[in-house]
mmCIF file of C-alpha atoms in Angstrom:
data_model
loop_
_atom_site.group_PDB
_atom_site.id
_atom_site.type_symbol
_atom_site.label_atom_id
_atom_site.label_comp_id
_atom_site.label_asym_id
_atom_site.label_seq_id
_atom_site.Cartn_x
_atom_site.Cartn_y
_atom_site.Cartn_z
ATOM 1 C CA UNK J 19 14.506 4.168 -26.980
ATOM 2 C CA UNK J 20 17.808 2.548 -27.235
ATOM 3 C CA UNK J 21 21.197 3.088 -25.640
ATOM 4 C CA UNK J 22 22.802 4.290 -28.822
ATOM 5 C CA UNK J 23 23.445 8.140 -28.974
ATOM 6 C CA UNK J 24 20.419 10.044 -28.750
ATOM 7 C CA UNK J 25 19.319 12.480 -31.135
ATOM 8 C CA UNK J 26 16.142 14.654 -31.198
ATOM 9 C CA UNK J 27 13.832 14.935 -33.570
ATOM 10 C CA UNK J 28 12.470 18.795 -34.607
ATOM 11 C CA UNK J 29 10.005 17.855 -37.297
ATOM 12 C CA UNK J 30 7.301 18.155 -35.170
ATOM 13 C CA UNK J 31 6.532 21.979 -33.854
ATOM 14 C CA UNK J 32 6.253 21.830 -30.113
ATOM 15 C CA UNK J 33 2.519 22.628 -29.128
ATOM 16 C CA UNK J 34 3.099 24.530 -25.590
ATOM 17 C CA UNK J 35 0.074 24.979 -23.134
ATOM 18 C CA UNK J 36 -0.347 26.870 -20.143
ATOM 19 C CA UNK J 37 -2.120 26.194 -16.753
ATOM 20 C CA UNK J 38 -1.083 27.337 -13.847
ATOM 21 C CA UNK J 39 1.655 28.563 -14.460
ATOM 22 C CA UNK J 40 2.921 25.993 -16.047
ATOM 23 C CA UNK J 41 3.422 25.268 -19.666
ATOM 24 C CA UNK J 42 3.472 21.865 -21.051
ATOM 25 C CA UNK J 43 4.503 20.834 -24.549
ATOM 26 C CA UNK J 44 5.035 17.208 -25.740
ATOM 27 C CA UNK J 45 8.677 16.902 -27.423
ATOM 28 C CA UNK J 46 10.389 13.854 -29.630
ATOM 29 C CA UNK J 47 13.852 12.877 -28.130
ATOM 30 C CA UNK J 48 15.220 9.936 -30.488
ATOM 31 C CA UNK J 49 11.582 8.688 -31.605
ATOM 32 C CA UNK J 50 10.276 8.681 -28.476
ATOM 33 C CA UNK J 51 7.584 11.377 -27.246
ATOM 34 C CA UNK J 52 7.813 12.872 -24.217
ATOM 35 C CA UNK J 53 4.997 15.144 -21.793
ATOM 36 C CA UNK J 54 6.991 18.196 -20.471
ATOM 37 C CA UNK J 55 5.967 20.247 -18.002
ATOM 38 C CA UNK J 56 8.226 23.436 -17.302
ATOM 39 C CA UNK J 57 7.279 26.271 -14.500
ATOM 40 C CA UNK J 58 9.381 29.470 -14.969
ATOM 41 C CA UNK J 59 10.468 30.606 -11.212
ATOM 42 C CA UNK J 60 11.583 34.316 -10.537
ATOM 43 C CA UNK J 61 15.282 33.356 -9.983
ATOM 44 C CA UNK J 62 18.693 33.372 -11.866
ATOM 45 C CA UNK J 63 19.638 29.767 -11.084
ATOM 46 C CA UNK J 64 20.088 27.038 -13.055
ATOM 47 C CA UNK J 65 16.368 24.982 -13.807
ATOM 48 C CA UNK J 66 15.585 21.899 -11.524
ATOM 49 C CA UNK J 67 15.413 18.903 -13.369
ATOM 50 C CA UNK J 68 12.874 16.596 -11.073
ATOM 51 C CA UNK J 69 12.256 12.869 -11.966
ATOM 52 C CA UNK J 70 8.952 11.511 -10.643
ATOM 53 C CA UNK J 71 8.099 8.608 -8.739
ATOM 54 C CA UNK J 72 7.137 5.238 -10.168
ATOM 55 C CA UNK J 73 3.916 5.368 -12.391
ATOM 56 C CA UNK J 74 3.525 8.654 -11.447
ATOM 57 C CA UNK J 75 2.282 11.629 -14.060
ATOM 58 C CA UNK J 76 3.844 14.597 -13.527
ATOM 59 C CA UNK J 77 0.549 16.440 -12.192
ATOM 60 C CA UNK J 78 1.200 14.805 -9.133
ATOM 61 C CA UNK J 79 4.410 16.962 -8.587
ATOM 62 C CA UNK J 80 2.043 20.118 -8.756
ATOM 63 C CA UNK J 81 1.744 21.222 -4.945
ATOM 64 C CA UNK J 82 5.415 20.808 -5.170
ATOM 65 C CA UNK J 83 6.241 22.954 -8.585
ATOM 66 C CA UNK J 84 3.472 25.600 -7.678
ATOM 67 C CA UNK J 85 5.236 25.986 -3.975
ATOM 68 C CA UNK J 86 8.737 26.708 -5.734
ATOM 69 C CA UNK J 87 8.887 30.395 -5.866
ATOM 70 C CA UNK J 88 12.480 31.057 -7.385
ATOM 71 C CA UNK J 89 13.510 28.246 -9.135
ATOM 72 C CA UNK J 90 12.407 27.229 -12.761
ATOM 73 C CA UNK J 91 11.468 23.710 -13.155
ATOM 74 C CA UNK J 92 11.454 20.780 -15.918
ATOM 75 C CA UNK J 93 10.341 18.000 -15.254
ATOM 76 C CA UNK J 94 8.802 15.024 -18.605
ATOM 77 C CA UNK J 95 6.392 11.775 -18.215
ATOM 78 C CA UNK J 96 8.566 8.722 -18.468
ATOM 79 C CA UNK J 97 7.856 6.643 -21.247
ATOM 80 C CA UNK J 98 4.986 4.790 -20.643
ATOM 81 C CA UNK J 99 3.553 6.781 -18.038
ATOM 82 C CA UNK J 100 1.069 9.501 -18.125
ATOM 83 C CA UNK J 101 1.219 11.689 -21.567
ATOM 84 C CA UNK J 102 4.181 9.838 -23.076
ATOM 85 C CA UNK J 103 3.705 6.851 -24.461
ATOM 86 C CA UNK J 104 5.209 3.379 -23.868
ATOM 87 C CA UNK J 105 8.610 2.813 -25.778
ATOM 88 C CA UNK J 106 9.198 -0.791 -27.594
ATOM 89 C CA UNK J 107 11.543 -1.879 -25.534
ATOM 90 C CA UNK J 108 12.466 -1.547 -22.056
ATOM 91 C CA UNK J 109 15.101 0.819 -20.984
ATOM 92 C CA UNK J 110 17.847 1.039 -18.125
ATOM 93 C CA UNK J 111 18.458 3.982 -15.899
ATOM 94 C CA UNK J 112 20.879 5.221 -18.064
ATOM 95 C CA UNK J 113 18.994 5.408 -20.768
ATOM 96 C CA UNK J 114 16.621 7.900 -18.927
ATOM 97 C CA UNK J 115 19.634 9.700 -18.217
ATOM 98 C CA UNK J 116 20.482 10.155 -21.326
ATOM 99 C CA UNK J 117 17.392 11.011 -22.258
ATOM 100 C CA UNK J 118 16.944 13.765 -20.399
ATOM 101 C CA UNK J 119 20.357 14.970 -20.777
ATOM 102 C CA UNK J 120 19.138 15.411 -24.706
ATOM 103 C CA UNK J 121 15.956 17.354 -23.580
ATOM 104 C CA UNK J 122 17.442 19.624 -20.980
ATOM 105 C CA UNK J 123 19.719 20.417 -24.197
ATOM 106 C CA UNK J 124 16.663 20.909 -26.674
ATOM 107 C CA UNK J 125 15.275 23.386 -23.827
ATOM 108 C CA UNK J 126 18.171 25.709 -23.808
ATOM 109 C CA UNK J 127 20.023 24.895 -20.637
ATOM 110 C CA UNK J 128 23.521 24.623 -20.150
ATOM 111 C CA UNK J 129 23.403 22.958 -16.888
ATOM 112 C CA UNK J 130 20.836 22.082 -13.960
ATOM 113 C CA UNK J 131 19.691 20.844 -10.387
ATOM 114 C CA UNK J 132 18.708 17.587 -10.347
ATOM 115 C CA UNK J 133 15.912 16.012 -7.929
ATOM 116 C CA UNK J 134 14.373 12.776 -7.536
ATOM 117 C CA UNK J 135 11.639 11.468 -5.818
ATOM 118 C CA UNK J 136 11.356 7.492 -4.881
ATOM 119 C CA UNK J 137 12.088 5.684 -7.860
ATOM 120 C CA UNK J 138 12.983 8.531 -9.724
ATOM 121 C CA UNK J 139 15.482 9.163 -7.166
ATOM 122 C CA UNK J 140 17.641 6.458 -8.546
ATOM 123 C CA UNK J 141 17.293 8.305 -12.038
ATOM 124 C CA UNK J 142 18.366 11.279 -10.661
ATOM 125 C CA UNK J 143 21.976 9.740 -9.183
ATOM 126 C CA UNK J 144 22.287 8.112 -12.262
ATOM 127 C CA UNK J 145 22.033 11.174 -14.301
ATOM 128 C CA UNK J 146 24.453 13.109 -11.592
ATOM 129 C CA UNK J 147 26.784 10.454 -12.246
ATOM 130 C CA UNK J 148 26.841 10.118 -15.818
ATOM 131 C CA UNK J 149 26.914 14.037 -16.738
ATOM 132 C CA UNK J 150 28.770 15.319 -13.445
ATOM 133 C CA UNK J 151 28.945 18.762 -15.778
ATOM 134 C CA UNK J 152 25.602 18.896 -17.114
ATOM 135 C CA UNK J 153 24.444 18.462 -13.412
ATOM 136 C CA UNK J 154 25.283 21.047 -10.807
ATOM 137 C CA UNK J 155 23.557 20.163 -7.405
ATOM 138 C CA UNK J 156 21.413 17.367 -6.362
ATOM 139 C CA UNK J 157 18.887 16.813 -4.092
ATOM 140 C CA UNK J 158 17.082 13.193 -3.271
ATOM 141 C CA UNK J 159 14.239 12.665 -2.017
ATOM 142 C CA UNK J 160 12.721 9.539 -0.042
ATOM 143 C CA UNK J 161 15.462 7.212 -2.245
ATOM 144 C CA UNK J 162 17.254 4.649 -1.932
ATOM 145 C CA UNK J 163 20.714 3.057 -3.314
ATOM 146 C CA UNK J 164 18.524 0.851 -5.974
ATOM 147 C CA UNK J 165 18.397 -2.794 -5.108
ATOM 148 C CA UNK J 166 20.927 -2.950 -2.579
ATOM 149 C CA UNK J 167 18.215 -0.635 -0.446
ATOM 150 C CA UNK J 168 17.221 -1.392 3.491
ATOM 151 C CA UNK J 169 13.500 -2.678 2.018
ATOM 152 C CA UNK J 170 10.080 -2.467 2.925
ATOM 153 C CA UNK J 171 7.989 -4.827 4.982
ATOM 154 C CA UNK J 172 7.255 -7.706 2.156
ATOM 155 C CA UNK J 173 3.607 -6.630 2.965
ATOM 156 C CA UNK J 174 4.125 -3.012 1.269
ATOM 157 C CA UNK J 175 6.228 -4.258 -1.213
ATOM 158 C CA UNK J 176 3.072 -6.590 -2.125
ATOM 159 C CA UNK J 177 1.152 -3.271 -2.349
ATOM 160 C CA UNK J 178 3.616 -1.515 -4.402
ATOM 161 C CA UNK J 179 3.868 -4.546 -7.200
ATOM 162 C CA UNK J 180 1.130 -3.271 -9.720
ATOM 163 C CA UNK J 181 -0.201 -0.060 -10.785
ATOM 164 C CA UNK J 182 -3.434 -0.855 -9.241
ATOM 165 C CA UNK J 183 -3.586 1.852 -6.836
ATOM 166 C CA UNK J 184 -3.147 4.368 -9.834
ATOM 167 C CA UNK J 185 -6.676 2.826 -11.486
ATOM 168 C CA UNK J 186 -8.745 1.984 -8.581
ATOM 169 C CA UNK J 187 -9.242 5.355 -6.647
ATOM 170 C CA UNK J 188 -10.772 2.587 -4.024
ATOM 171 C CA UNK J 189 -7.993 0.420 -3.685
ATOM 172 C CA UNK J 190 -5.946 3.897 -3.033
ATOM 173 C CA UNK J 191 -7.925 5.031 -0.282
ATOM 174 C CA UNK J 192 -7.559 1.509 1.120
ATOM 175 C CA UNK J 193 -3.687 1.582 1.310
ATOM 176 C CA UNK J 194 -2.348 4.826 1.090
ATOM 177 C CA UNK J 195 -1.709 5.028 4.905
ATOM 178 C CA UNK J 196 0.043 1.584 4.953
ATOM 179 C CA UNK J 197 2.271 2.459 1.843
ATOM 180 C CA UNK J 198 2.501 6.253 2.264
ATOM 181 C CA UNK J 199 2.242 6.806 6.067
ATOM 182 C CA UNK J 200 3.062 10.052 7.656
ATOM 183 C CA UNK J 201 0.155 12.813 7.415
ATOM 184 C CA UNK J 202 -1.642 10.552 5.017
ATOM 185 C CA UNK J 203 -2.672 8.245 8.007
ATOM 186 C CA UNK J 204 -4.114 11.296 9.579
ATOM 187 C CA UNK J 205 -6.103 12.878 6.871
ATOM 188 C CA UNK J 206 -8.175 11.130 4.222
ATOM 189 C CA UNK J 207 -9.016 14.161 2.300
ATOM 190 C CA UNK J 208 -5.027 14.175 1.099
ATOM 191 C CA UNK J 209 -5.684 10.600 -0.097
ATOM 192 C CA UNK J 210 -8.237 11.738 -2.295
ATOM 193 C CA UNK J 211 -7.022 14.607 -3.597
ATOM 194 C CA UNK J 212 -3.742 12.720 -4.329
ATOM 195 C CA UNK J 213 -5.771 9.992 -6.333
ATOM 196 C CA UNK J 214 -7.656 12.361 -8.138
ATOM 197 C CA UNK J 215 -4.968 13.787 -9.612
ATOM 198 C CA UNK J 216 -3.302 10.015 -10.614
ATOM 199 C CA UNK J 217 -3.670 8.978 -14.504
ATOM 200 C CA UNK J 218 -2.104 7.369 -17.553
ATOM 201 C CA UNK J 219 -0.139 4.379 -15.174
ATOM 202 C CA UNK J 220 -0.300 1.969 -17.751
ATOM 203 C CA UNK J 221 0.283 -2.444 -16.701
ATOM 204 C CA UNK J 222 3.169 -2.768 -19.243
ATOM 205 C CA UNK J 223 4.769 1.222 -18.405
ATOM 206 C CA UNK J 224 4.587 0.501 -14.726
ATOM 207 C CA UNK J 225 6.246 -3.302 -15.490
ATOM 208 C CA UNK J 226 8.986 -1.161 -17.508
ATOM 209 C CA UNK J 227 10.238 1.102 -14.589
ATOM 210 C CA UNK J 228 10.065 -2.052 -11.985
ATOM 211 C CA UNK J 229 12.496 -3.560 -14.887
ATOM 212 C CA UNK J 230 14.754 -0.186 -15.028
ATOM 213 C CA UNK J 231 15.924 -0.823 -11.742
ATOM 214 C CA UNK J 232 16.119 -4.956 -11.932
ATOM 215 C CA UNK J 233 19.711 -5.293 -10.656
ATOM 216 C CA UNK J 234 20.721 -1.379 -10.817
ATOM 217 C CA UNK J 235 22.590 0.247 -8.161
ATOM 218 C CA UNK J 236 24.617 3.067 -6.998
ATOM 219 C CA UNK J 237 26.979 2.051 -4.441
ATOM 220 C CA UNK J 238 29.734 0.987 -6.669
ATOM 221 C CA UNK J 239 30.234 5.095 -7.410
ATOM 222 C CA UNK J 240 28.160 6.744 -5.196
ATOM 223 C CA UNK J 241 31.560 7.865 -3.238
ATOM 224 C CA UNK J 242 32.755 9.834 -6.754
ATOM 225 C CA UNK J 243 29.662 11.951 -7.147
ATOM 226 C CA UNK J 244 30.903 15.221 -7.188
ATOM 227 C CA UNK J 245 28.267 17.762 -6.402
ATOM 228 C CA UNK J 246 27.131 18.553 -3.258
ATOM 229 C CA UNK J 247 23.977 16.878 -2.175
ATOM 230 C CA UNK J 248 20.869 16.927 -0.602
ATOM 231 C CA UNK J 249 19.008 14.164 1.540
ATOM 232 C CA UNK J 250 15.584 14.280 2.547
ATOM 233 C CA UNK J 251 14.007 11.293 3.849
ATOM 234 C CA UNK J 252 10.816 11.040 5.884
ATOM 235 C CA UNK J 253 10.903 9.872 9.333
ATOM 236 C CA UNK J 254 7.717 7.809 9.006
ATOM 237 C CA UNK J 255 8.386 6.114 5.570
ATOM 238 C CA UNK J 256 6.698 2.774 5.375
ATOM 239 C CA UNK J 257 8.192 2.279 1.669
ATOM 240 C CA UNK J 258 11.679 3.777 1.653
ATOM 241 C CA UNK J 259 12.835 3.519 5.089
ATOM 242 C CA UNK J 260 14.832 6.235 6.564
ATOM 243 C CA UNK J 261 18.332 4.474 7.142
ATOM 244 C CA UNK J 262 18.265 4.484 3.564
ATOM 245 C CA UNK J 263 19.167 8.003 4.053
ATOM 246 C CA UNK J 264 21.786 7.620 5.962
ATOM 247 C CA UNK J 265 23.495 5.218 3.557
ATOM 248 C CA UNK J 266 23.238 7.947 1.011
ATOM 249 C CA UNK J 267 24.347 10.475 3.116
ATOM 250 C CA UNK J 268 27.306 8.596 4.651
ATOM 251 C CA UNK J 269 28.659 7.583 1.181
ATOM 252 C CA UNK J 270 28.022 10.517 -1.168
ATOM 253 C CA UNK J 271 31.011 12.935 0.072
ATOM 254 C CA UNK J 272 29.621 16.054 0.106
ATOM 255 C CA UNK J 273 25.908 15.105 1.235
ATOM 256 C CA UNK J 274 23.781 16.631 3.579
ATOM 257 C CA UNK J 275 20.785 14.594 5.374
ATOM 258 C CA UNK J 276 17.545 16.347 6.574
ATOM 259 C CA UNK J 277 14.637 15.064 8.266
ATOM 260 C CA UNK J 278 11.158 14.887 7.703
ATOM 261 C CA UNK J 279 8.612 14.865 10.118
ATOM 262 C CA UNK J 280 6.204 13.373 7.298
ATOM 263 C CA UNK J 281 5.846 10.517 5.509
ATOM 264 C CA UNK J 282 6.909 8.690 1.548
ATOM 265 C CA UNK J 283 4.925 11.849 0.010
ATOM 266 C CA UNK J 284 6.664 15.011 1.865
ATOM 267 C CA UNK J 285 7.257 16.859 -1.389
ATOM 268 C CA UNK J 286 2.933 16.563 -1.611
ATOM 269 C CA UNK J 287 1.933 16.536 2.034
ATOM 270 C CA UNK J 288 4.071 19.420 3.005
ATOM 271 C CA UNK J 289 5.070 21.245 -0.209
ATOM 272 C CA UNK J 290 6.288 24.665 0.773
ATOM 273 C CA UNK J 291 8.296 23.886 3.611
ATOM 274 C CA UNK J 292 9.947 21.011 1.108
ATOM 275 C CA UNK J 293 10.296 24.186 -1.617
ATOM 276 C CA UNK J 294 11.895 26.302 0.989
ATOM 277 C CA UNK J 295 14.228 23.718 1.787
ATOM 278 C CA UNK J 296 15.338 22.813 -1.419
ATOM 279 C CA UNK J 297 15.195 26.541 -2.803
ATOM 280 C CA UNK J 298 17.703 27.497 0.420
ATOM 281 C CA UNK J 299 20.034 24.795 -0.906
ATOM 282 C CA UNK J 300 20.650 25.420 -4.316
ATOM 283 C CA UNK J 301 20.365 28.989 -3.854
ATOM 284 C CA UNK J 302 23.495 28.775 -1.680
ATOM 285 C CA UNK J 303 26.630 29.624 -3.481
ATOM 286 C CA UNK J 304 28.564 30.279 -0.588
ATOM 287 C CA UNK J 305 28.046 26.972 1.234
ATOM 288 C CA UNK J 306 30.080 24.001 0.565
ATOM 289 C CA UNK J 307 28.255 20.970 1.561
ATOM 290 C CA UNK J 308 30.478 19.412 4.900
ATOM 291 C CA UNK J 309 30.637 15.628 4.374
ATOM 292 C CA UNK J 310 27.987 13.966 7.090
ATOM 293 C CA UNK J 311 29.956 10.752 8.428
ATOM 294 C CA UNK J 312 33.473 9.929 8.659
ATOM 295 C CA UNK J 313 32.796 7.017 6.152
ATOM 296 C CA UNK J 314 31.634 10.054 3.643
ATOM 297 C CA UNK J 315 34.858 12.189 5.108
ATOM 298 C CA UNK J 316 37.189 9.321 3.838
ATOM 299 C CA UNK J 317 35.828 8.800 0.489
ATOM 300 C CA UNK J 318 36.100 12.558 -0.288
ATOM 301 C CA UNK J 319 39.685 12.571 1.204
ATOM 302 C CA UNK J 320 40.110 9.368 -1.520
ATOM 303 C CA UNK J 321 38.383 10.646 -4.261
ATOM 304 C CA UNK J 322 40.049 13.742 -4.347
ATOM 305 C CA UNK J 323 43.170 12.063 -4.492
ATOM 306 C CA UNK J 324 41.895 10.451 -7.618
ATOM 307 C CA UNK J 325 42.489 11.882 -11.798
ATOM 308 C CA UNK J 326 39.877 13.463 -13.138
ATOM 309 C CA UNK J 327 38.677 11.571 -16.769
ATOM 310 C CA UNK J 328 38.835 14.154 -19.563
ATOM 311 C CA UNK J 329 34.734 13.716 -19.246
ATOM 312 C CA UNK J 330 34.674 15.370 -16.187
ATOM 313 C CA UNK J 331 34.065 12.251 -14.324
ATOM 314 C CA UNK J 332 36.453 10.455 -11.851
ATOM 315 C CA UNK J 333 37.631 7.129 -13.016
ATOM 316 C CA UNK J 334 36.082 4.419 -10.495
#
């Protein structure tokens, strides 16, 4: 992968299986192979393009994709995690961005949603920011700004340094309560079903996505984002901690902020009532998103007062 402009590569038929529900094909974007997974929903709405966590396979998104009951949903292994392998060199957010800007264009689709989850919520701003027309809603999900974040306690942080909890199912059951929180201190059996479904982290993949978001962060332009947002954060998040949220909501200018009564892992712990949500908000033509804070009030007062670029983007 490489920040020049990415092309795809159809000499290799796609080989599509089904489980589920859910069909997944692998795919070659500018050399580089990617695992898709794609569940077809009932509705009319654009897909939702979902970005996982870090060193996560996309089979741990299934509670969430199997509780969606409307919306269609794409959502690819990053390189070096899971069923796509690990690209030469590493790659910056906007590389991911574009991408998967390239395969939600190989798949048909004219425009999407756009979710993220943890790390991959950082993905997903940066994609909403660098194809504001390719992307129509967004919704976040226990994020964070990038590095300028409200951290963790240094002693989850050491947790969350290696893949090791991806590899040693022990190790997971150890830690998941400290790192997680929410209903997995309650009940073990979600740790292990959560583990058992974990594969494919690789050392040097998992070192690539810490390196993604080395110095990235979305302050700087979080106040042009143009679509109307969603913010879920869980109100017992030992990794991402909640005022994160409310940094996101208070600067994105048409953002919304819900709480969780849940953990880091909502969108697995409590699955359909995170579907409903999210399927209530982009299914919602009619309502425009009312900016949270006066902070977010002010920067949607300025950045409507701001030119549009011929991109579709507002100059920052």
């Amino acid at each position: 992968m490489n920040d020049n402009h990415t092309s795809v590569d159809q000499t290799e038929p796609a080989v599509v299986a089904k489980s589920g529900g859910i069909e997944t094909r692998q795919i070659t974007i500018d050399g580089q192979l990617l695992q898709v997974a794609v569940r077809h929903g009932s509705g009319q709405g654009p897909p939702l393009l979902l970005f996982n966590g870090i060193g996560a396979n996309w089979e741990l998104a299934r509670p969430f994709l199997e509780a969606l009951t409307r919306t269609t949903t794409v959502i690819f292994d990053v390189p070096g995690v899971g069923g796509s392998p690990r690209p030469v060199l590493p790659y910056r957010p906007s590389t991911l961005a574009r991408l998967a800007a390239e395969l939600v264009k190989e798949l048909g689709y004219a425009e999407v949603d756009t979710a993220g989850v943890s790390w991959g919520g950082g993905i997903a701003q940066q994609f909403a920011h660098q194809y504001p027309k390719l992307c129509r809603r967004l919704v976040l999900a226990a994020t964070a700004p990038g590095f300028t974040m409200v951290p963790a306690s240094p002693s989850v942080l050491w947790k969350m340094a290696t893949p090791r909890r991806y590899t040693d199912k022990t190790y997971m059951n150890r830690i998941a309560a400290d790192i997680y929180g929410g209903a997995f201190r309650e009940d073990p059996l979600l740790i292990g079903r959560h583990a058992a479904a974990m594969h494919g982290a690789r050392s040097l993949g998992y070192v690539y996505q810490l390196l993604a978001m080395a110095g990235w962060t979305s302050l700087p332009w979080l106040w042009s984002l143009p679509q109307p947002t969603l913010v879920l954060m869980g109100s017992d998040d030992p990794l991402v901690p909640p005022i994160n949220g409310h940094i996101l909501a208070g600067l994105i200018p048409n953002a919304e902020l819900r709480m969780i009564d849940d953990g880091h892992l909502f969108l697995v712990t409590q699955p359909a009532e995170t579907a409903t949500l999210i399927e209530a908000f982009l299914a919602d033509e009619s309502r425009e998103v009312e900016p949270l804070s006066l902070l977010s009030r002010t920067v949607s007062y300025v950045r409507n007062l701001v030119p549009t670029s011929a991109g579709g983007r507002r100059q920052s």
